Amino acid sequence: MNKQKFIDKFLIAFMILAVFKIIGIGAQLFHESFWSVVGTLAIFLVVAFIIMIVITALKDKEQNRKNSGRRGSGGGSFYLEASLFDRIRSRYEELAEKYIAEKDYKKAAKVYMNLLQDNFRGAKTLEDGGFYNEAAAVYLKKLNNKSEAASCYEKAKQYKKAIDLYKELQQKEKVGDLYREISDIKNAHIYYQMVADDYTGNNQMVKASLVYSKKMEQPEEAQKILLKGWEEDKDAFNCLNNYFANVFDVRKLETEIQKLYHNTPSYKKTIYLEAMKHEFKKDPKLQPVTRCIAYEIIAEKVGTRSEIINELKYFNPDDNVILKDISRFKTGRNKMLRN
C-alpha cells in the first residue's frame, strides 16, 4: 500500500470515528432528542465536506509541486499535515462564528467543545446565549471552575445551587446576598455577620460598618463600629468622617461634634481638625461650632507646629484680613528664628 492511499484511508477512518464521537458526546452532554443528534450529524457532514475540499486542494498543490520537479525531504510531509490541520481548525472557527452570528449558540458551543476541544469557549458561548444551566454544567464537569459555574447558576436564578458553590468558595458576602434574594433573612444575616467580623478583625472598620448599614440595615451597629475605629486608631480619620456623615440631623450632628471633641486626646486633635474642615463646608449652621473647635486646636498646636496657622483660611474663606494676619505671623516667626 503506497503512502497516499494510507493517508486517505486514515482520514476516512478518522471521519467515521469522529461521527460516532460527536453523536455520543452531543447526546450525553445535552440530553437531546433524536432530531438534535441528527442536527449534530449535519454539522459534521458540513465540516467533512470542508475537510474534503481542503484535502483536494492540498493534493493538487502537492501534485503541482511534484510535477515542477521540486522534491522535498521528509519535512514536506510534516508541513502538509500541519497545514491540513491548521486549515481544518480555521474552518471550524469559521463555522462556530457563523453559528454565533445566526444566534445558534448551542451548535457553536458543540463546535468549540467537540471539534476544537475548547471547553472554556464552549461554556462561554452557552453563557452568552443565555443557556446558563448548560454553561454551568460545562464549567463544573469539564473545567472544574466553580466560580464561573456559580455565576451562571445565579444568572439562571438557581440560587440554592449558586449558594452551595459560593459557600465552597468562601464568598460569604455573596452567600448573604443570595440568601437575602430568596428572603431568607436569618441566614443572610449569619453570613453578613461573618463578613463584618472578618473586616473588624483586619481593622477595616469602615467596610465593616457598611455591611451593617447597607446589608443588614443596622445603622446603630454601623456607628458603634466607626466609633470603635476612631477611639482605637484603626483608620481613625475615615472612621470619624463616616461617623459624622451618618448623622443626618444638623442639630444632632452639632452635638456629636462637640461631644467627641471633648473626649479627644491631644495627639489626635490634628486629625479632628481635618474632619472639621469637611464639616464646616457641610452646612452653614455647623460653621460656628466647627470654627470654634478649629481655633482651639490651632492655638494649642501652633507652638510646636507653626505651619498649622495656615488652617485658619479654611474656616474663614472670604476673610482677607485673616490671610494678612497669617502672613504677618509667618513673617514675624521667621524673623524671630533668624535672630
Short mmCIF file of C-alpha atoms in Angstrom, two decimals:
data_model
loop_
_atom_site.label_atom_id
_atom_site.label_comp_id
_atom_site.label_asym_id
_atom_site.label_seq_id
_atom_site.Cartn_x
_atom_site.Cartn_y
_atom_site.Cartn_z
CA MET A 1 0.00 0.00 0.00
CA ASN A 2 1.54 3.36 -1.01
CA LYS A 3 1.75 6.31 1.38
CA GLN A 4 -1.00 8.39 -0.24
CA LYS A 5 -3.56 5.58 -0.06
CA PHE A 6 -2.67 5.02 3.59
CA ILE A 7 -3.30 8.70 4.35
CA ASP A 8 -6.64 8.62 2.51
CA LYS A 9 -7.82 5.57 4.44
CA PHE A 10 -6.65 7.03 7.70
CA LEU A 11 -8.66 10.22 7.07
CA ILE A 12 -11.77 8.21 6.19
CA ALA A 13 -11.44 6.15 9.36
CA PHE A 14 -10.88 9.34 11.36
CA MET A 15 -14.08 10.86 9.95
CA ILE A 16 -16.14 7.77 10.76
CA LEU A 17 -14.88 7.61 14.35
CA ALA A 18 -15.41 11.35 14.74
CA VAL A 19 -19.06 10.97 13.70
CA PHE A 20 -19.71 8.46 16.48
CA LYS A 21 -17.77 10.58 18.98
CA ILE A 22 -19.72 13.73 18.19
CA ILE A 23 -23.07 11.95 18.31
CA GLY A 24 -22.23 10.28 21.59
CA ILE A 25 -20.85 13.37 23.30
CA GLY A 26 -23.62 15.61 21.99
CA ALA A 27 -26.37 13.29 23.21
CA GLN A 28 -24.74 12.71 26.57
CA LEU A 29 -23.88 16.33 27.31
CA PHE A 30 -27.08 17.97 26.26
CA HIS A 31 -29.52 15.04 26.69
CA GLU A 32 -31.03 15.86 23.36
CA SER A 33 -33.61 14.23 21.15
CA PHE A 34 -33.06 12.15 18.03
CA TRP A 35 -33.52 15.22 15.83
CA SER A 36 -30.92 17.14 17.80
CA VAL A 37 -28.44 14.30 17.20
CA VAL A 38 -29.34 14.38 13.53
CA GLY A 39 -28.61 18.10 13.60
CA THR A 40 -25.20 17.37 15.09
CA LEU A 41 -24.56 14.85 12.32
CA ALA A 42 -25.50 17.51 9.79
CA ILE A 43 -22.91 19.84 11.31
CA PHE A 44 -20.29 17.17 10.96
CA LEU A 45 -21.20 16.46 7.35
CA VAL A 46 -20.70 20.12 6.56
CA VAL A 47 -17.33 20.03 8.29
CA ALA A 48 -16.41 16.76 6.49
CA PHE A 49 -17.23 18.43 3.19
CA ILE A 50 -14.94 21.32 4.11
CA ILE A 51 -12.19 18.84 5.03
CA MET A 52 -12.63 17.09 1.69
CA ILE A 53 -12.22 20.40 -0.16
CA VAL A 54 -9.10 21.22 1.85
CA ILE A 55 -7.61 17.75 1.22
CA THR A 56 -8.32 18.03 -2.50
CA ALA A 57 -6.71 21.46 -2.64
CA LEU A 58 -3.68 20.23 -0.78
CA LYS A 59 -3.38 17.16 -3.04
CA ASP A 60 -3.48 19.41 -6.06
CA LYS A 61 -0.84 21.64 -4.55
CA GLU A 62 1.37 18.66 -3.70
CA GLN A 63 0.96 17.21 -7.20
CA ASN A 64 1.87 20.53 -8.78
CA ARG A 65 4.94 20.67 -6.57
CA LYS A 66 5.99 17.17 -7.70
CA ASN A 67 5.35 17.95 -11.34
CA SER A 68 7.53 21.02 -11.14
CA GLY A 69 10.41 18.78 -10.06
CA ARG A 70 10.82 20.39 -6.58
CA ARG A 71 11.48 17.37 -4.41
CA GLY A 72 11.33 17.86 -0.67
CA SER A 73 12.66 15.79 2.15
CA GLY A 74 10.56 14.10 4.88
CA GLY A 75 9.78 17.57 6.25
CA GLY A 76 7.45 18.17 3.30
CA SER A 77 5.05 15.52 4.59
CA PHE A 78 5.10 17.10 8.04
CA TYR A 79 4.37 20.52 6.52
CA LEU A 80 1.47 19.05 4.55
CA GLU A 81 -0.09 17.53 7.66
CA ALA A 82 0.43 20.67 9.76
CA SER A 83 -1.05 22.83 7.04
CA LEU A 84 -4.01 20.45 6.70
CA PHE A 85 -4.89 20.62 10.38
CA ASP A 86 -4.37 24.39 10.52
CA ARG A 87 -6.85 24.78 7.68
CA ILE A 88 -9.32 22.39 9.27
CA ARG A 89 -9.10 24.29 12.55
CA SER A 90 -9.63 27.56 10.71
CA ARG A 91 -12.75 26.11 9.07
CA TYR A 92 -14.06 25.02 12.48
CA GLU A 93 -13.51 28.54 13.80
CA GLU A 94 -15.40 30.00 10.86
CA LEU A 95 -18.23 27.52 11.37
CA ALA A 96 -18.54 28.42 15.08
CA GLU A 97 -18.54 32.14 14.24
CA LYS A 98 -21.24 31.51 11.64
CA TYR A 99 -23.48 29.81 14.21
CA ILE A 100 -22.91 32.62 16.70
CA ALA A 101 -23.86 35.19 14.06
CA GLU A 102 -27.05 33.17 13.50
CA LYS A 103 -27.70 33.12 17.29
CA ASP A 104 -27.41 29.34 17.29
CA TYR A 105 -25.25 29.23 20.39
CA LYS A 106 -25.69 25.54 21.15
CA LYS A 107 -24.34 24.47 17.78
CA ALA A 108 -21.47 26.93 18.11
CA ALA A 109 -20.69 25.52 21.56
CA LYS A 110 -20.60 21.99 20.16
CA VAL A 111 -18.11 23.05 17.51
CA TYR A 112 -15.87 24.60 20.16
CA MET A 113 -16.06 21.64 22.54
CA ASN A 114 -16.27 18.63 20.23
CA LEU A 115 -14.26 19.75 17.22
CA LEU A 116 -11.87 22.35 18.62
CA GLN A 117 -11.57 20.76 22.08
CA ASP A 118 -12.02 24.18 23.70
CA ASN A 119 -14.41 23.66 26.61
CA PHE A 120 -13.98 27.16 28.00
CA ARG A 121 -15.11 28.87 24.80
CA GLY A 122 -17.92 26.36 24.56
CA ALA A 123 -19.12 27.24 28.05
CA LYS A 124 -18.70 30.95 27.43
CA THR A 125 -20.70 30.69 24.21
CA LEU A 126 -23.55 28.94 26.02
CA GLU A 127 -23.44 31.63 28.70
CA ASP A 128 -23.51 34.41 26.12
CA GLY A 129 -26.51 32.75 24.53
CA GLY A 130 -28.41 32.66 27.83
CA PHE A 131 -28.10 28.89 28.34
CA TYR A 132 -26.89 29.37 31.89
CA ASN A 133 -27.65 25.92 33.29
CA GLU A 134 -25.89 24.21 30.38
CA ALA A 135 -22.93 26.58 30.71
CA ALA A 136 -22.72 25.92 34.46
CA ALA A 137 -22.61 22.18 33.80
CA VAL A 138 -19.68 22.58 31.40
CA TYR A 139 -17.82 24.88 33.80
CA LEU A 140 -18.22 22.30 36.56
CA LYS A 141 -17.80 18.98 34.76
CA LYS A 142 -15.27 19.93 32.10
CA LEU A 143 -13.33 22.79 33.68
CA ASN A 144 -13.85 22.43 37.45
CA ASN A 145 -14.45 26.17 37.56
CA LYS A 146 -16.81 26.65 40.49
CA SER A 147 -16.70 30.44 40.39
CA GLU A 148 -17.99 30.68 36.79
CA ALA A 149 -20.49 27.89 37.45
CA ALA A 150 -21.86 29.73 40.50
CA SER A 151 -22.20 32.91 38.46
CA CYS A 152 -24.16 31.04 35.77
CA TYR A 153 -26.46 29.42 38.32
CA GLU A 154 -27.08 32.86 39.80
CA LYS A 155 -28.00 34.22 36.36
CA ALA A 156 -30.31 31.24 35.89
CA LYS A 157 -31.92 32.08 39.28
CA GLN A 158 -30.83 28.67 40.56
CA TYR A 159 -29.95 30.34 43.84
CA LYS A 160 -29.56 27.26 46.04
CA LYS A 161 -27.06 25.70 43.64
CA ALA A 162 -25.20 29.01 43.47
CA ILE A 163 -25.22 29.32 47.27
CA ASP A 164 -23.68 25.86 47.70
CA LEU A 165 -20.85 26.75 45.33
CA TYR A 166 -20.23 30.17 46.88
CA LYS A 167 -20.02 28.51 50.29
CA GLU A 168 -17.31 26.20 48.97
CA LEU A 169 -15.51 29.25 47.59
CA GLN A 170 -15.78 31.04 50.96
CA GLN A 171 -17.53 34.02 49.36
CA LYS A 172 -19.55 34.85 52.45
CA GLU A 173 -20.95 38.19 51.35
CA LYS A 174 -22.20 36.64 48.11
CA VAL A 175 -23.86 33.85 50.10
CA GLY A 176 -25.56 36.51 52.24
CA ASP A 177 -26.72 38.39 49.14
CA LEU A 178 -28.31 35.28 47.64
CA TYR A 179 -29.99 34.29 50.90
CA ARG A 180 -31.45 37.78 51.00
CA GLU A 181 -32.56 37.34 47.37
CA ILE A 182 -34.67 34.34 48.39
CA SER A 183 -35.92 36.22 51.50
CA ASP A 184 -34.02 34.03 53.96
CA ILE A 185 -33.05 36.99 56.16
CA LYS A 186 -31.90 34.86 59.09
CA ASN A 187 -29.23 33.02 57.10
CA ALA A 188 -28.36 36.20 55.21
CA HIS A 189 -27.53 37.96 58.49
CA ILE A 190 -25.49 34.98 59.71
CA TYR A 191 -23.20 35.31 56.70
CA TYR A 192 -23.16 39.10 56.75
CA GLN A 193 -22.08 38.95 60.38
CA MET A 194 -19.20 36.68 59.37
CA VAL A 195 -18.15 39.26 56.77
CA ALA A 196 -18.37 42.13 59.27
CA ASP A 197 -16.32 40.15 61.81
CA ASP A 198 -13.67 39.44 59.18
CA TYR A 199 -13.41 43.15 58.33
CA THR A 200 -13.23 44.12 62.00
CA GLY A 201 -10.54 41.51 62.62
CA ASN A 202 -8.50 43.08 59.81
CA ASN A 203 -9.05 46.62 61.19
CA GLN A 204 -11.19 47.54 58.17
CA MET A 205 -13.77 49.31 60.27
CA VAL A 206 -15.36 51.40 57.52
CA LYS A 207 -16.04 48.30 55.41
CA ALA A 208 -17.48 46.52 58.45
CA SER A 209 -19.77 49.49 59.10
CA LEU A 210 -21.04 49.41 55.50
CA VAL A 211 -22.03 45.75 55.92
CA TYR A 212 -24.07 46.69 58.99
CA SER A 213 -25.70 49.74 57.42
CA LYS A 214 -26.20 48.66 53.79
CA LYS A 215 -26.59 44.88 54.04
CA MET A 216 -28.05 44.28 57.49
CA GLU A 217 -29.87 47.62 57.84
CA GLN A 218 -28.46 48.17 61.32
CA PRO A 219 -27.23 51.81 61.32
CA GLU A 220 -26.69 51.86 65.08
CA GLU A 221 -24.24 48.95 64.87
CA ALA A 222 -22.50 50.68 61.98
CA GLN A 223 -21.97 53.79 64.13
CA LYS A 224 -20.61 51.70 67.00
CA ILE A 225 -18.02 50.13 64.72
CA LEU A 226 -16.97 53.54 63.35
CA LEU A 227 -16.69 54.97 66.85
CA LYS A 228 -14.59 51.98 67.87
CA GLY A 229 -12.29 52.58 64.91
CA TRP A 230 -11.90 56.25 65.86
CA GLU A 231 -11.20 55.53 69.51
CA GLU A 232 -8.78 52.66 68.82
CA ASP A 233 -6.89 54.42 66.00
CA LYS A 234 -7.97 51.93 63.35
CA ASP A 235 -8.22 54.13 60.26
CA ALA A 236 -9.18 56.92 62.63
CA PHE A 237 -9.86 59.79 60.19
CA ASN A 238 -12.08 57.78 57.82
CA CYS A 239 -13.99 56.30 60.74
CA LEU A 240 -14.63 59.77 62.20
CA ASN A 241 -15.55 61.23 58.82
CA ASN A 242 -18.01 58.40 58.09
CA TYR A 243 -19.43 58.60 61.61
CA PHE A 244 -20.34 62.25 61.05
CA ALA A 245 -21.64 61.50 57.53
CA ASN A 246 -24.18 59.07 59.01
CA VAL A 247 -25.74 61.75 61.25
CA PHE A 248 -28.31 63.49 59.08
CA ASP A 249 -29.94 65.82 61.62
CA VAL A 250 -27.83 69.02 61.78
CA ARG A 251 -28.61 69.74 65.44
CA LYS A 252 -27.75 66.21 66.47
CA LEU A 253 -24.58 66.37 64.39
CA GLU A 254 -23.55 69.59 66.11
CA THR A 255 -23.96 67.89 69.48
CA GLU A 256 -21.95 64.84 68.35
CA ILE A 257 -19.12 67.05 67.05
CA GLN A 258 -18.83 68.82 70.41
CA LYS A 259 -19.13 65.63 72.47
CA LEU A 260 -16.46 63.73 70.55
CA TYR A 261 -14.11 66.72 70.60
CA HIS A 262 -14.21 66.98 74.40
CA ASN A 263 -13.15 63.32 74.60
CA THR A 264 -10.37 63.62 72.00
CA PRO A 265 -6.81 63.22 73.30
CA SER A 266 -4.25 65.84 72.33
CA TYR A 267 -2.30 63.64 69.89
CA LYS A 268 -5.44 63.12 67.75
CA LYS A 269 -6.58 66.73 67.59
CA THR A 270 -4.89 67.42 64.27
CA ILE A 271 -6.94 64.54 62.81
CA TYR A 272 -10.03 66.11 64.36
CA LEU A 273 -9.09 69.40 62.73
CA GLU A 274 -9.07 67.72 59.30
CA ALA A 275 -12.55 66.38 59.97
CA MET A 276 -13.76 69.85 60.97
CA LYS A 277 -12.73 71.19 57.56
CA HIS A 278 -15.23 68.77 55.98
CA GLU A 279 -18.00 69.53 58.46
CA PHE A 280 -17.52 73.30 58.12
CA LYS A 281 -18.49 73.10 54.43
CA LYS A 282 -21.43 70.80 55.02
CA ASP A 283 -23.95 73.27 56.44
CA PRO A 284 -23.79 76.96 57.48
CA LYS A 285 -25.36 76.00 60.82
CA LEU A 286 -22.27 73.95 61.65
CA GLN A 287 -19.79 76.73 60.93
CA PRO A 288 -19.76 78.40 64.36
CA VAL A 289 -19.03 75.21 66.30
CA THR A 290 -16.50 73.84 63.80
CA ARG A 291 -14.68 77.20 63.58
CA CYS A 292 -14.51 77.44 67.38
CA ILE A 293 -13.04 73.93 67.68
CA ALA A 294 -10.57 74.70 64.87
CA TYR A 295 -9.36 77.84 66.65
CA GLU A 296 -8.82 75.91 69.89
CA ILE A 297 -6.80 73.19 68.15
CA ILE A 298 -4.68 75.69 66.17
CA ALA A 299 -3.97 77.76 69.31
CA GLU A 300 -2.92 74.59 71.16
CA LYS A 301 -0.63 73.29 68.41
CA VAL A 302 0.88 76.46 66.91
CA GLY A 303 3.73 76.49 69.41
CA THR A 304 5.09 73.17 68.16
CA ARG A 305 3.69 73.21 64.63
CA SER A 306 3.78 76.72 63.26
CA GLU A 307 2.52 75.64 59.83
CA ILE A 308 -0.86 74.80 61.39
CA ILE A 309 -1.67 78.53 61.29
CA ASN A 310 -2.45 78.07 57.58
CA GLU A 311 -5.53 76.03 58.54
CA LEU A 312 -7.30 79.26 59.60
CA LYS A 313 -8.03 80.09 55.98
CA TYR A 314 -10.29 77.03 55.60
CA PHE A 315 -12.58 78.39 58.30
CA ASN A 316 -12.51 81.98 57.00
CA PRO A 317 -12.58 81.57 53.21
CA ASP A 318 -13.80 85.11 52.48
CA ASP A 319 -11.79 86.95 55.13
CA ASN A 320 -8.85 88.75 53.52
CA VAL A 321 -7.80 90.21 56.88
CA ILE A 322 -7.08 86.83 58.36
CA LEU A 323 -4.93 85.93 55.36
CA LYS A 324 -2.84 89.04 56.07
CA ASP A 325 -2.65 88.09 59.74
CA ILE A 326 -1.38 84.65 58.78
CA SER A 327 1.23 86.24 56.51
CA ARG A 328 2.37 88.63 59.28
CA PHE A 329 2.56 85.77 61.75
CA LYS A 330 4.74 83.69 59.43
CA THR A 331 7.00 86.70 58.64
CA GLY A 332 7.40 87.59 62.31
CA ARG A 333 8.16 83.98 63.26
CA ASN A 334 10.75 83.68 60.51
CA LYS A 335 12.49 86.86 61.73
CA MET A 336 12.48 85.53 65.28
CA LEU A 337 14.04 82.26 64.14
CA ARG A 338 16.75 84.07 62.17
CA ASN A 339 17.63 86.18 65.19
#
